[in-house]
Amino acid sequence: MVLLRRWLPPADAAPALMALSTLGGDGYPRVRHVLLSDADDAAVYFHTDSRSSKVSELAELPRAGIAVAWPQRGRQVVAHGTVRRPTEDSLRETFSRRTRYLQLLAWCNDHEMSALPTHDRHRRWAEFDATHPTLSPPDTWTGFAIDIREIAFWRGDPDGPSQRVRFTRTDHSWTSEVLPG
Ligand SMILES: Cc1cc2nc3c(=O)[nH]c(=O)nc-3n(C[C@H](O)[C@H](O)[C@H](O)COP(=O)(O)O)c2cc1C
């Protein structure tokens, strides 16, 4: 997890984008991109809208896979684990660190808004923006910690073959193995 944090952008930079996979109720995997909000020694965190499909999928099966790639740097991280809800304090803290645009999006991105013509959506957005100079998290703001049980670091090498190092969590430590890319 120390190495993961070293590869992630610093806290004051734009968060990394990660592909997040869940299992749909029909048994087919679902994947979409979300911002990787944070990472600590146990987990990777992301935040979302409680009405979204991923939230009901994770309620059915609290397991997720992630992948983050930095093609220009020849790097990729792939991991999976079990999800849990972070604390209310941590949810609020992450919302406060989101850009103004993303805070507005968390409030305004609902079915009703999405069904409106573009001009009306822009007008409603501008009105909401003008009348809400500061925003606390909406009730629909939620997030997940993915407790990582396996994580692989992929490194490209212009002078030779790519290589991976895969770490697997055991009860109190990690085992590692080197794999072909
Ligand atoms: C660059 C980018 C960043 C995104 N970040 C998030 C995010 O942090 N949280 C989120 O819920 N959706 C984010 N989305 C939207 C998701 O990809 C997705 O469309 C949405 O969450 C609905 O997914 P679901 O219906 O599978 O749950 C982002 C999309 C893009 C293209």
XYZ file of N, CA, C and O and ligand atoms in Angstrom:
755
model
N 0.844 -1.194 0.000
C 0.000 0.000 0.000
C 0.882 1.248 0.000
O 0.489 2.294 -0.520
N 2.087 1.119 0.559
C 3.043 2.235 0.511
C 3.445 2.492 -0.948
O 3.450 3.638 -1.410
N 3.726 1.424 -1.663
C 4.100 1.578 -3.074
C 2.939 2.158 -3.882
O 3.136 3.038 -4.736
N 1.723 1.700 -3.604
C 0.559 2.247 -4.313
C 0.494 3.759 -4.104
O 0.328 4.522 -5.063
N 0.629 4.202 -2.870
C 0.541 5.648 -2.596
C 1.660 6.410 -3.304
O 1.472 7.534 -3.727
N 2.823 5.751 -3.432
C 3.934 6.398 -4.143
C 3.594 6.597 -5.623
O 4.023 7.550 -6.238
N 2.834 5.659 -6.180
C 2.474 5.748 -7.602
C 1.309 6.710 -7.841
O 1.137 7.207 -8.958
N 0.496 6.944 -6.823
C -0.682 7.819 -6.996
C -0.269 9.286 -7.003
O 0.771 9.643 -6.448
N -1.107 10.164 -7.607
C -0.781 11.585 -7.591
C -0.794 12.121 -6.155
O -1.501 11.581 -5.303
N -0.019 13.185 -5.872
C -0.031 13.760 -4.525
C -1.416 14.296 -4.165
O -2.242 14.557 -5.054
N -1.662 14.477 -2.859
C -2.999 14.846 -2.374
C -3.508 16.152 -2.980
O -4.713 16.327 -3.142
N -2.597 17.072 -3.338
C -3.050 18.367 -3.860
C -3.204 18.355 -5.397
O -3.514 19.373 -6.000
N -3.004 17.186 -6.027
C -3.174 17.082 -7.489
C -4.521 16.420 -7.799
O -5.208 15.931 -6.896
N -4.901 16.427 -9.082
C -6.157 15.767 -9.484
C -6.056 14.269 -9.169
O -5.012 13.659 -9.405
N -7.134 13.675 -8.612
C -7.072 12.246 -8.269
C -6.913 11.366 -9.506
O -7.292 11.763 -10.613
N -6.358 10.166 -9.303
C -6.233 9.204 -10.408
C -7.624 8.687 -10.768
O -8.543 8.692 -9.953
N -7.733 8.253 -12.007
C -8.981 7.669 -12.489
C -8.815 6.151 -12.459
O -7.798 5.646 -12.927
N -9.788 5.438 -11.905
C -9.650 3.974 -11.891
C -10.886 3.311 -12.492
O -12.007 3.809 -12.338
N -10.642 2.220 -13.185
C -11.751 1.386 -13.642
C -12.195 0.576 -12.428
O -11.363 0.032 -11.695
N -13.497 0.540 -12.205
C -14.054 -0.152 -11.040
C -15.015 -1.215 -11.539
O -15.974 -0.902 -12.255
N -14.763 -2.459 -11.176
C -15.679 -3.505 -11.631
C -16.454 -4.091 -10.458
O -15.929 -4.247 -9.351
N -17.726 -4.354 -10.736
C -18.624 -4.987 -9.771
C -19.324 -6.118 -10.519
O -19.165 -6.244 -11.743
N -20.109 -6.907 -9.798
C -20.844 -7.973 -10.479
C -22.322 -7.621 -10.556
O -22.941 -7.332 -9.525
N -22.871 -7.613 -11.769
C -24.293 -7.331 -11.932
C -25.142 -8.502 -11.430
O -24.662 -9.636 -11.343
N -26.402 -8.211 -11.139
C -27.314 -9.242 -10.633
C -27.506 -10.385 -11.624
O -27.894 -11.492 -11.241
N -27.235 -10.134 -12.921
C -27.376 -11.172 -13.945
C -26.094 -12.000 -14.113
O -26.007 -12.831 -15.008
N -25.080 -11.722 -13.251
C -23.842 -12.500 -13.308
C -22.802 -11.955 -14.278
O -21.689 -12.480 -14.344
N -23.141 -10.914 -15.019
C -22.157 -10.286 -15.913
C -21.415 -9.185 -15.160
O -22.058 -8.399 -14.432
N -20.097 -9.083 -15.359
C -19.366 -7.995 -14.702
C -19.779 -6.635 -15.263
O -20.151 -6.549 -16.437
N -19.716 -5.607 -14.437
C -19.940 -4.215 -14.873
C -18.667 -3.438 -14.586
O -18.024 -3.682 -13.556
N -18.340 -2.495 -15.460
C -17.148 -1.683 -15.228
C -17.409 -0.243 -15.618
O -18.184 0.018 -16.549
N -16.841 0.671 -14.861
C -16.923 2.114 -15.162
C -15.723 2.767 -14.499
O -15.046 2.147 -13.660
N -15.485 4.044 -14.877
C -14.376 4.766 -14.254
C -14.875 5.650 -13.119
O -15.915 6.307 -13.255
N -14.122 5.670 -12.028
C -14.400 6.597 -10.922
C -13.068 7.178 -10.449
O -11.995 6.649 -10.764
N -13.159 8.261 -9.694
C -11.948 8.852 -9.130
C -11.493 8.025 -7.937
O -12.313 7.618 -7.115
N -10.203 7.783 -7.866
C -9.633 7.123 -6.691
C -9.413 8.233 -5.655
O -8.480 9.029 -5.774
N -10.301 8.312 -4.658
C -10.288 9.450 -3.730
C -9.107 9.402 -2.779
O -8.561 10.440 -2.411
N -8.731 8.204 -2.341
C -7.732 8.096 -1.285
C -7.233 6.657 -1.190
O -7.911 5.739 -1.675
N -6.092 6.478 -0.533
C -5.596 5.122 -0.249
C -4.858 5.169 1.084
O -4.109 6.112 1.335
N -5.096 4.169 1.944
C -4.321 4.082 3.184
C -3.702 2.685 3.260
O -3.625 1.992 2.241
N -3.282 2.238 4.455
C -2.569 0.964 4.539
C -3.478 -0.244 4.299
O -2.984 -1.342 4.054
N -4.795 -0.022 4.373
C -5.727 -1.152 4.214
C -6.518 -1.096 2.923
O -6.823 -2.119 2.329
N -6.863 0.108 2.500
C -7.936 0.216 1.502
C -7.715 1.327 0.494
O -6.930 2.263 0.706
N -8.469 1.191 -0.603
C -8.589 2.231 -1.626
C -10.019 2.750 -1.538
O -10.955 1.961 -1.362
N -10.196 4.067 -1.644
C -11.516 4.682 -1.434
C -12.036 5.313 -2.722
O -11.259 5.922 -3.467
N -13.347 5.175 -2.942
C -13.983 5.947 -4.010
C -15.329 6.435 -3.505
O -15.866 5.925 -2.505
N -15.872 7.431 -4.210
C -17.122 8.063 -3.766
C -18.093 8.145 -4.917
O -17.683 8.265 -6.081
N -19.378 8.088 -4.570
C -20.373 7.953 -5.616
C -21.751 8.370 -5.114
O -21.904 8.858 -4.000
N -22.757 8.164 -5.964
C -24.147 8.503 -5.647
C -24.849 7.228 -5.174
O -24.765 6.186 -5.853
N -25.547 7.316 -4.046
C -26.155 6.108 -3.470
C -27.216 5.490 -4.388
O -27.591 4.340 -4.199
N -27.713 6.268 -5.379
C -28.729 5.727 -6.290
C -28.115 5.006 -7.488
O -28.825 4.509 -8.348
N -26.782 4.970 -7.566
C -26.161 4.408 -8.773
C -26.160 2.876 -8.743
O -26.255 2.257 -7.676
N -26.025 2.304 -9.930
C -26.085 0.823 -10.044
C -24.993 0.149 -9.220
O -25.223 -0.899 -8.610
N -23.805 0.764 -9.208
C -22.693 0.125 -8.501
C -23.022 -0.063 -7.019
O -22.582 -1.025 -6.391
N -23.827 0.860 -6.447
C -24.146 0.769 -5.017
C -25.067 -0.429 -4.761
O -24.852 -1.201 -3.819
N -26.069 -0.628 -5.630
C -26.924 -1.809 -5.417
C -26.161 -3.090 -5.720
O -26.368 -4.112 -5.050
N -25.240 -3.037 -6.699
C -24.447 -4.241 -6.989
C -23.544 -4.600 -5.807
O -23.406 -5.773 -5.449
N -22.956 -3.564 -5.187
C -22.071 -3.828 -4.040
C -22.860 -4.254 -2.803
O -22.326 -4.942 -1.936
N -24.134 -3.847 -2.727
C -24.975 -4.307 -1.609
C -25.236 -5.812 -1.757
O -25.268 -6.551 -0.779
N -25.391 -6.272 -3.004
C -25.620 -7.702 -3.267
C -24.356 -8.514 -3.050
O -24.385 -9.592 -2.472
N -23.229 -7.997 -3.563
C -21.950 -8.708 -3.451
C -20.870 -7.659 -3.156
O -20.450 -6.933 -4.062
N -20.425 -7.556 -1.905
C -19.507 -6.470 -1.521
C -18.053 -6.734 -1.930
O -17.149 -6.693 -1.109
N -17.846 -6.983 -3.220
C -16.502 -7.252 -3.738
C -16.296 -6.411 -4.977
O -17.221 -6.275 -5.791
N -15.083 -5.871 -5.138
C -14.819 -5.008 -6.293
C -13.413 -5.232 -6.819
O -12.507 -5.615 -6.070
N -13.253 -4.983 -8.125
C -11.937 -5.007 -8.760
C -11.632 -3.612 -9.280
O -12.550 -2.866 -9.640
N -10.352 -3.262 -9.295
C -9.966 -1.939 -9.818
C -8.753 -2.074 -10.723
O -7.953 -3.015 -10.596
N -8.603 -1.123 -11.637
C -7.394 -1.033 -12.457
C -7.113 0.448 -12.709
O -8.034 1.217 -12.997
N -5.858 0.830 -12.535
C -5.423 2.198 -12.830
C -4.215 2.073 -13.747
O -3.314 1.273 -13.472
N -4.205 2.841 -14.852
C -3.067 2.762 -15.783
C -2.453 4.135 -15.988
O -3.165 5.139 -16.006
N -1.127 4.146 -16.107
C -0.383 5.348 -16.498
C 0.426 4.962 -17.739
O 1.627 4.642 -17.632
N -0.223 4.939 -18.915
C 0.453 4.416 -20.109
C 1.755 5.147 -20.432
O 2.739 4.509 -20.814
N 1.771 6.484 -20.253
C 2.998 7.238 -20.579
C 4.165 6.836 -19.681
O 5.309 6.894 -20.086
N 3.856 6.436 -18.452
C 4.919 6.054 -17.520
C 5.155 4.550 -17.526
O 6.020 4.044 -16.804
N 4.353 3.826 -18.327
C 4.516 2.374 -18.382
C 4.163 1.712 -17.059
O 4.906 0.855 -16.566
N 3.045 2.123 -16.473
C 2.666 1.554 -15.182
C 1.182 1.191 -15.150
O 0.369 1.873 -15.781
N 0.882 0.165 -14.419
C -0.519 -0.208 -14.161
C -0.603 -0.859 -12.781
O 0.313 -1.588 -12.377
N -1.709 -0.601 -12.112
C -2.004 -1.291 -10.853
C -3.363 -1.968 -11.011
O -4.318 -1.337 -11.478
N -3.418 -3.234 -10.657
C -4.677 -3.988 -10.693
C -4.874 -4.605 -9.301
O -3.920 -5.155 -8.740
N -6.069 -4.465 -8.761
C -6.289 -4.968 -7.397
C -7.744 -5.391 -7.227
O -8.602 -5.036 -8.037
N -8.008 -6.163 -6.165
C -9.395 -6.445 -5.820
C -9.512 -6.644 -4.323
O -8.506 -6.838 -3.620
N -10.736 -6.557 -3.839
C -10.939 -6.722 -2.404
C -12.401 -6.652 -2.035
O -13.294 -6.635 -2.886
N -12.617 -6.579 -0.739
C -13.970 -6.551 -0.163
C -14.299 -5.116 0.224
O -13.440 -4.417 0.746
N -15.532 -4.692 -0.031
C -15.860 -3.295 0.251
C -16.592 -3.138 1.587
O -17.255 -4.053 2.065
N -16.431 -1.963 2.156
C -17.177 -1.559 3.363
C -17.416 -0.063 3.252
O -16.775 0.617 2.443
N -18.348 0.437 4.097
C -18.623 1.871 4.094
C -17.609 2.584 4.979
O -17.362 2.128 6.096
N -17.045 3.697 4.529
C -16.178 4.475 5.418
C -17.015 5.255 6.431
O -18.252 5.266 6.341
N -16.379 5.916 7.379
C -17.121 6.651 8.408
C -17.797 7.881 7.800
O -17.367 8.385 6.759
N -18.835 8.383 8.500
C -19.523 9.601 8.048
C -18.546 10.769 7.987
O -18.602 11.597 7.080
N -17.644 10.846 8.972
C -16.658 11.936 8.989
C -15.801 11.896 7.732
O -15.522 12.922 7.121
N -15.372 10.710 7.365
C -14.508 10.602 6.186
C -15.284 10.931 4.913
O -14.753 11.549 3.988
N -16.580 10.582 4.869
C -17.403 10.943 3.697
C -17.483 12.464 3.566
O -17.311 13.029 2.480
N -17.733 13.130 4.710
C -17.843 14.600 4.690
C -16.518 15.237 4.304
O -16.460 16.188 3.529
N -15.434 14.674 4.844
C -14.105 15.253 4.592
C -13.770 15.156 3.093
O -13.278 16.106 2.492
N -14.080 14.015 2.495
C -13.780 13.869 1.063
C -14.629 14.833 0.240
O -14.134 15.446 -0.709
N -15.904 14.987 0.617
C -16.760 15.925 -0.128
C -16.165 17.336 -0.066
O -16.146 18.046 -1.073
N -15.644 17.708 1.097
C -15.105 19.073 1.239
C -13.867 19.279 0.360
O -13.545 20.400 -0.004
N -13.175 18.179 0.005
C -11.979 18.288 -0.845
C -12.311 18.231 -2.334
O -11.438 18.448 -3.168
N -13.566 17.869 -2.674
C -13.953 17.814 -4.090
C -13.989 19.229 -4.680
O -14.283 20.199 -3.968
N -13.717 19.344 -5.960
C -13.799 20.659 -6.615
C -15.249 21.151 -6.557
O -16.187 20.352 -6.396
N -15.423 22.447 -6.719
C -16.774 23.020 -6.734
C -17.634 22.325 -7.800
O -18.790 21.997 -7.566
N -17.058 22.101 -8.969
C -17.810 21.452 -10.051
C -18.326 20.081 -9.585
O -19.490 19.737 -9.780
N -17.451 19.291 -8.938
C -17.866 17.942 -8.522
C -18.868 17.989 -7.370
O -19.737 17.117 -7.266
N -18.761 19.018 -6.520
C -19.770 19.173 -5.459
C -21.142 19.477 -6.077
O -22.164 18.911 -5.681
N -21.146 20.382 -7.060
C -22.411 20.703 -7.743
C -22.974 19.465 -8.430
O -24.181 19.195 -8.388
N -22.069 18.698 -9.037
C -22.504 17.487 -9.742
C -23.171 16.512 -8.775
O -24.194 15.889 -9.099
N -22.598 16.387 -7.572
C -23.167 15.464 -6.580
C -24.599 15.891 -6.211
O -25.431 15.049 -5.881
N -24.886 17.183 -6.282
C -26.230 17.675 -5.970
C -27.179 17.595 -7.165
O -28.376 17.341 -7.003
N -26.653 17.867 -8.352
C -27.541 18.117 -9.508
C -27.649 16.965 -10.494
O -28.386 17.063 -11.473
N -26.922 15.885 -10.262
C -26.848 14.831 -11.282
C -27.906 13.759 -11.018
O -27.576 12.640 -10.658
N -29.185 14.115 -11.191
C -30.217 13.102 -10.937
C -31.038 12.812 -12.204
O -30.846 13.428 -13.245
N -31.969 11.866 -12.087
C -32.761 11.453 -13.254
C -33.542 12.615 -13.843
O -33.604 12.780 -15.059
N -34.135 13.416 -12.955
C -34.960 14.524 -13.414
C -34.125 15.486 -14.264
O -34.520 15.869 -15.362
N -32.949 15.837 -13.753
C -32.057 16.758 -14.463
C -31.611 16.158 -15.798
O -31.582 16.839 -16.823
N -31.263 14.872 -15.793
C -30.718 14.262 -17.012
C -31.758 14.202 -18.135
O -31.406 14.166 -19.314
N -33.050 14.227 -17.764
C -34.109 14.124 -18.774
C -34.424 15.480 -19.425
O -35.147 15.529 -20.422
N -33.882 16.564 -18.870
C -34.197 17.895 -19.404
C -33.394 18.201 -20.666
O -32.282 17.690 -20.829
N -33.913 19.099 -21.538
C -33.109 19.561 -22.674
C -31.871 20.313 -22.159
O -31.907 20.869 -21.052
N -30.811 20.343 -22.962
C -29.526 20.920 -22.521
C -29.690 22.326 -21.959
O -29.138 22.648 -20.895
N -30.448 23.161 -22.665
C -30.597 24.550 -22.239
C -31.185 24.616 -20.819
O -30.716 25.381 -19.962
N -32.191 23.799 -20.542
C -32.814 23.797 -19.204
C -31.857 23.255 -18.145
O -31.846 23.722 -17.010
N -31.063 22.280 -18.541
C -30.091 21.724 -17.584
C -29.080 22.796 -17.197
O -28.734 22.949 -16.021
N -28.607 23.538 -18.216
C -27.639 24.614 -17.927
C -28.262 25.684 -17.035
O -27.618 26.187 -16.113
N -29.512 26.032 -17.293
C -30.183 27.081 -16.511
C -30.359 26.621 -15.056
O -30.035 27.345 -14.123
N -30.835 25.389 -14.875
C -31.053 24.874 -13.513
C -29.729 24.792 -12.738
O -29.657 25.098 -11.553
N -28.683 24.370 -13.455
C -27.338 24.259 -12.844
C -26.854 25.635 -12.391
O -26.396 25.809 -11.259
N -26.984 26.625 -13.285
C -26.510 27.982 -12.972
C -27.290 28.565 -11.797
O -26.711 29.210 -10.913
N -28.613 28.332 -11.768
C -29.443 28.827 -10.654
C -29.003 28.185 -9.331
O -28.841 28.862 -8.314
N -28.797 26.874 -9.390
C -28.395 26.168 -8.164
C -27.026 26.679 -7.692
O -26.822 26.940 -6.494
N -26.118 26.846 -8.632
C -24.763 27.340 -8.322
C -24.845 28.718 -7.661
O -24.226 28.961 -6.612
N -25.655 29.607 -8.245
C -25.733 30.987 -7.754
C -26.371 31.058 -6.364
O -26.039 31.941 -5.571
N -27.273 30.132 -6.064
C -28.005 30.222 -4.785
C -27.398 29.335 -3.681
O -27.933 29.289 -2.570
N -26.305 28.628 -4.002
C -25.665 27.761 -2.989
C -24.162 28.011 -2.966
O -23.381 27.217 -3.519
N -23.748 29.099 -2.335
C -22.317 29.434 -2.348
C -21.447 28.397 -1.636
O -20.303 28.168 -2.029
N -21.980 27.753 -0.603
C -21.229 26.645 0.015
C -22.138 25.423 0.052
O -23.359 25.539 0.208
N -21.521 24.277 -0.086
C -22.306 23.036 -0.166
C -21.810 22.006 0.837
O -20.592 21.755 0.935
N -22.739 21.409 1.569
C -22.421 20.226 2.374
C -22.830 19.007 1.528
O -23.531 19.163 0.522
N -22.424 17.795 1.916
C -22.754 16.646 1.066
C -24.268 16.402 0.995
O -24.947 16.511 2.020
N -24.799 16.079 -0.171
C -26.216 15.694 -0.250
C -26.420 14.323 0.407
O -25.456 13.575 0.598
N -27.684 13.998 0.717
C -27.968 12.691 1.340
C -27.527 11.526 0.451
O -27.306 10.411 0.928
N -27.457 11.789 -0.842
C -27.103 10.721 -1.790
C -25.590 10.513 -1.909
O -25.151 9.615 -2.620
N -24.799 11.366 -1.244
C -23.329 11.235 -1.304
C -22.906 10.036 -0.476
O -23.247 9.920 0.705
N -22.188 9.102 -1.084
C -21.705 7.950 -0.331
C -20.336 7.529 -0.848
O -19.805 8.149 -1.779
N -19.774 6.525 -0.236
C -18.447 6.085 -0.666
C -18.184 4.676 -0.164
O -18.973 4.120 0.611
N -17.090 4.133 -0.628
C -16.698 2.777 -0.234
C -15.197 2.712 -0.027
O -14.433 3.374 -0.733
N -14.816 1.894 0.947
C -13.414 1.505 1.101
C -13.307 0.101 0.531
O -14.137 -0.758 0.857
N -12.346 -0.119 -0.344
C -12.096 -1.486 -0.838
C -10.891 -2.014 -0.061
O -9.761 -1.544 -0.270
N -11.123 -2.932 0.862
C -10.010 -3.537 1.608
C -9.275 -4.475 0.660
O -9.829 -5.510 0.242
N -8.049 -4.113 0.336
C -7.331 -4.823 -0.729
C -6.824 -6.178 -0.242
O -6.167 -6.275 0.791
N -7.152 -7.243 -0.998
C -6.629 -8.578 -0.646
C -5.572 -9.054 -1.633
O -4.783 -9.933 -1.335
N -5.555 -8.417 -2.828
C -4.495 -8.732 -3.794
C -4.248 -7.506 -4.663
O -5.208 -6.856 -5.092
N -2.977 -7.190 -4.891
C -2.654 -6.013 -5.706
C -1.412 -6.319 -6.535
O -0.445 -6.887 -6.023
N -1.474 -5.980 -7.821
C -0.335 -6.255 -8.712
C 0.136 -4.958 -9.349
O -0.678 -4.144 -9.810
N 1.429 -4.782 -9.347
C 2.060 -3.598 -9.952
C 2.732 -4.043 -11.246
O 3.591 -4.942 -11.220
N 2.325 -3.436 -12.342
C 2.856 -3.773 -13.665
C 3.795 -2.662 -14.101
O 3.437 -1.484 -14.013
N 4.986 -3.050 -14.538
C 5.931 -2.049 -15.031
C 6.365 -2.398 -16.437
O 6.819 -3.519 -16.689
N 6.220 -1.440 -17.337
C 6.724 -1.618 -18.688
C 8.219 -1.317 -18.698
O 8.735 -0.671 -17.781
N 8.903 -1.837 -19.716
C 10.350 -1.590 -19.820
C 10.693 -1.488 -21.299
O 10.626 -2.490 -22.016
N 11.045 -0.296 -21.806
C 11.318 -0.154 -23.241
C 12.497 -1.011 -23.706
O 12.620 -1.331 -24.886
N 13.365 -1.444 -22.777
C 14.541 -2.232 -23.168
C 14.368 -3.724 -22.901
O 15.322 -4.502 -23.059
N 13.183 -4.129 -22.462
C 12.997 -5.546 -22.150
C 11.539 -5.823 -21.847
O 10.692 -4.945 -22.002
N 11.261 -7.045 -21.422
C 9.862 -7.413 -21.186
C 9.264 -6.693 -19.971
O 9.976 -6.358 -19.027
N 7.965 -6.486 -20.031
C 7.270 -5.927 -18.868
C 7.255 -6.972 -17.748
O 7.490 -8.155 -17.981
N 6.954 -6.505 -16.539
C 7.019 -7.399 -15.381
C 5.974 -6.969 -14.357
O 5.631 -5.785 -14.289
N 5.468 -7.933 -13.619
C 4.526 -7.601 -12.540
C 5.039 -8.130 -11.207
O 5.711 -9.164 -11.169
N 4.674 -7.427 -10.155
C 4.878 -7.965 -8.802
C 3.502 -7.994 -8.151
O 2.815 -6.963 -8.104
N 3.101 -9.181 -7.721
C 1.764 -9.332 -7.134
C 1.881 -9.595 -5.634
O 2.629 -10.481 -5.212
N 1.163 -8.794 -4.866
C 1.148 -8.939 -3.406
C -0.216 -9.480 -2.982
O -1.247 -8.968 -3.431
N -0.198 -10.491 -2.131
C -1.453 -11.072 -1.625
C -1.463 -10.946 -0.108
O -0.483 -11.312 0.556
N -2.570 -10.419 0.403
C -2.660 -10.217 1.858
C -2.969 -11.541 2.546
O -3.875 -12.263 2.145
N -2.178 -11.858 3.586
C -2.528 -12.997 4.446
C -3.039 -12.389 5.750
O -3.284 -11.187 5.796
N -3.181 -13.170 6.821
C -3.805 -12.636 8.039
C -3.159 -11.329 8.516
O -3.834 -10.346 8.739
N -1.828 -11.362 8.690
C -1.186 -10.167 9.251
C -0.049 -9.632 8.407
O 0.699 -8.773 8.856
N 0.138 -10.181 7.204
C 1.239 -9.686 6.377
C 0.887 -9.881 4.902
O -0.269 -10.137 4.554
N 1.871 -9.755 4.042
C 1.660 -9.902 2.610
C 2.666 -10.911 2.072
O 3.801 -10.974 2.555
N 2.263 -11.695 1.064
C 3.245 -12.483 0.324
C 3.379 -11.824 -1.044
O 2.463 -11.127 -1.492
N 4.524 -12.031 -1.690
C 4.707 -11.411 -3.009
C 5.284 -12.408 -3.981
O 5.972 -13.355 -3.595
N 4.989 -12.216 -5.250
C 5.593 -13.037 -6.294
C 5.782 -12.188 -7.541
O 4.998 -11.270 -7.807
N 6.850 -12.505 -8.276
C 7.133 -11.804 -9.525
C 6.519 -12.605 -10.662
O 6.618 -13.842 -10.688
N 5.855 -11.911 -11.578
C 5.152 -12.574 -12.678
C 5.526 -11.926 -14.005
O 5.911 -10.753 -14.042
N 5.381 -12.676 -15.123
C 5.572 -12.031 -16.413
C 4.482 -10.972 -16.620
O 3.394 -11.065 -16.034
N 4.771 -9.955 -17.452
C 3.807 -8.871 -17.671
C 2.540 -9.353 -18.306
O 1.509 -8.738 -18.183
C -13.376 11.015 -15.760
C -14.562 10.420 -15.029
C -14.588 10.441 -13.638
C -15.693 9.908 -12.961
N -15.665 9.881 -11.594
C -16.705 9.336 -10.924
C -16.665 9.206 -9.498
O -15.679 9.553 -8.814
N -17.761 8.693 -8.889
C -18.851 8.266 -9.603
O -19.804 7.803 -8.982
N -18.901 8.339 -10.938
C -17.857 8.866 -11.630
N -17.892 8.919 -13.000
C -19.100 8.408 -13.692
C -19.067 6.867 -13.744
O -18.135 6.427 -14.722
C -20.442 6.257 -14.021
O -20.961 6.713 -15.260
C -21.484 6.562 -12.919
O -20.889 6.510 -11.634
C -22.665 5.581 -12.990
O -22.148 4.282 -12.867
P -23.057 2.995 -12.478
O -24.422 3.240 -13.051
O -22.363 1.844 -13.103
O -23.098 2.899 -10.985
C -16.789 9.398 -13.682
C -16.736 9.365 -15.093
C -15.634 9.858 -15.736
C -15.583 9.770 -17.250
